[in-house]
XYZ file of C-alpha atoms in Angstrom:
157
model
C 111.648 92.898 103.697
C 110.564 89.574 103.118
C 111.593 87.845 99.680
C 108.887 86.767 97.578
C 108.846 85.240 94.121
C 111.407 87.841 93.405
C 109.841 90.871 94.829
C 110.832 91.803 98.324
C 107.762 92.994 100.282
C 108.365 96.341 102.609
C 104.405 96.145 103.808
C 101.325 94.471 103.685
C 97.929 95.423 104.453
C 97.017 92.223 106.750
C 93.686 93.123 107.875
C 92.148 93.846 103.975
C 91.690 90.228 103.349
C 89.303 89.709 107.127
C 87.266 93.447 106.047
C 86.950 92.942 102.239
C 85.758 90.501 99.928
C 89.022 90.448 97.564
C 87.085 90.420 93.984
C 89.992 90.939 91.633
C 94.487 92.629 92.282
C 96.119 95.051 89.944
C 99.524 95.625 89.999
C 100.361 99.677 89.883
C 103.450 101.858 90.558
C 103.741 104.644 92.559
C 104.874 108.609 91.590
C 107.374 108.724 95.050
C 110.146 111.327 95.968
C 113.758 110.340 96.970
C 113.641 110.493 100.408
C 110.413 107.962 100.371
C 112.386 105.402 98.522
C 115.337 105.511 100.627
C 112.928 105.362 103.566
C 111.206 102.030 101.549
C 114.596 100.984 100.624
C 114.894 100.772 104.895
C 111.717 98.666 105.478
C 109.320 100.942 107.105
C 106.067 101.376 105.720
C 102.790 101.083 107.033
C 99.902 100.545 104.922
C 97.015 99.988 108.099
C 94.404 102.282 107.097
C 95.135 102.923 103.378
C 92.943 103.303 101.251
C 92.670 104.438 97.121
C 90.670 106.761 95.359
C 89.650 108.271 91.974
C 89.810 112.017 91.396
C 89.584 113.679 88.130
C 90.119 110.661 86.243
C 93.699 109.786 87.975
C 93.405 107.078 91.404
C 95.495 108.334 94.409
C 96.426 106.188 96.899
C 96.152 108.012 100.447
C 96.702 107.376 104.563
C 99.695 105.318 103.464
C 102.605 106.227 105.981
C 106.359 106.375 104.751
C 108.491 107.663 107.450
C 110.860 110.971 107.070
C 114.190 109.205 106.032
C 116.355 109.402 109.110
C 119.427 111.054 107.164
C 116.920 113.283 105.018
C 117.421 116.773 105.529
C 114.756 120.087 105.028
C 113.997 118.570 101.885
C 111.968 115.734 103.828
C 109.091 114.578 102.753
C 105.589 114.202 104.749
C 105.019 110.726 106.148
C 101.388 110.999 105.135
C 100.952 112.590 101.868
C 98.780 111.379 99.230
C 100.593 109.881 96.472
C 98.738 109.213 92.690
C 99.246 105.488 91.433
C 100.548 104.897 88.239
C 98.128 102.998 86.205
C 97.425 102.315 81.899
C 94.095 104.602 80.992
C 92.497 101.640 80.117
C 92.965 100.000 83.983
C 92.067 103.417 85.078
C 88.513 103.578 83.185
C 88.274 99.993 83.988
C 88.258 100.598 87.532
C 86.320 103.884 87.693
C 83.382 101.770 86.125
C 83.457 99.242 88.196
C 83.493 101.150 91.277
C 80.881 103.808 90.162
C 78.650 100.623 89.237
C 79.223 98.292 92.429
C 79.680 98.745 95.734
C 82.897 97.936 95.801
C 86.492 99.928 96.992
C 90.155 99.950 95.970
C 92.128 98.841 99.102
C 96.628 98.158 98.765
C 97.319 95.180 99.360
C 100.969 94.957 99.659
C 103.788 97.268 99.269
C 106.954 95.746 97.573
C 110.161 96.350 95.089
C 109.913 94.699 91.887
C 113.100 94.803 89.763
C 114.012 97.952 91.811
C 110.813 99.756 91.099
C 108.253 100.611 94.522
C 104.402 98.958 93.112
C 101.587 98.121 95.093
C 99.198 94.904 95.012
C 95.759 96.825 94.229
C 92.881 95.297 95.823
C 89.227 96.189 94.246
C 87.030 94.594 96.899
C 83.840 94.582 99.089
C 82.967 95.257 102.386
C 82.797 92.659 104.017
C 79.488 92.610 106.607
C 80.117 91.089 110.371
C 78.620 87.716 109.836
C 80.645 87.413 106.717
C 83.699 87.809 108.677
C 82.079 85.397 111.459
C 81.598 82.487 108.030
C 85.307 82.903 107.419
C 86.202 82.200 110.537
C 84.613 78.951 110.945
C 85.245 77.666 107.377
C 88.985 78.885 108.236
C 88.954 76.790 111.816
C 86.798 73.234 110.015
C 89.475 73.529 107.317
C 91.779 73.346 109.560
C 90.528 70.510 111.716
C 90.280 68.271 108.640
C 93.866 68.644 107.665
C 94.627 67.831 110.876
C 92.943 64.316 111.310
C 94.413 63.729 107.659
C 97.685 64.148 109.012
C 96.740 61.806 111.975
C 95.068 58.976 109.645
C 98.156 59.650 107.360
C 100.784 58.980 110.856
C 98.662 55.779 111.966
C 97.144 57.780 114.880
């Protein structure tokens, strides 16, 4: 777990910013079972293929892998079960409207503890195409070169 600005980050979705253009972010709580929280406290989780969907006016987090708790008994949870996200009705309605209007999706960016409660940073995103990804990579490398050259000039090389 990584400590970042008063929150303990459990897992991040590193491919999300590469595959999607992030338009807006939200913080949501998650309805979890006890063994899931214990497994998360051990720092075990994966957001690799995770996404969120809207079903009957509720938002569900799907394909998040939280492994079974090692010291758990027969009451252990299913590792890839669907988990309900906890948002205000106003936020849910706003998200539903944006998803239906545009070609947008909900992608989890990170999973973390905030004041002892598990939260997920959820992004409203649009999928990138191959040429968009190439442009982003070219822009980053150009920016890196500019920063290197500025560093050299400051040092007097």
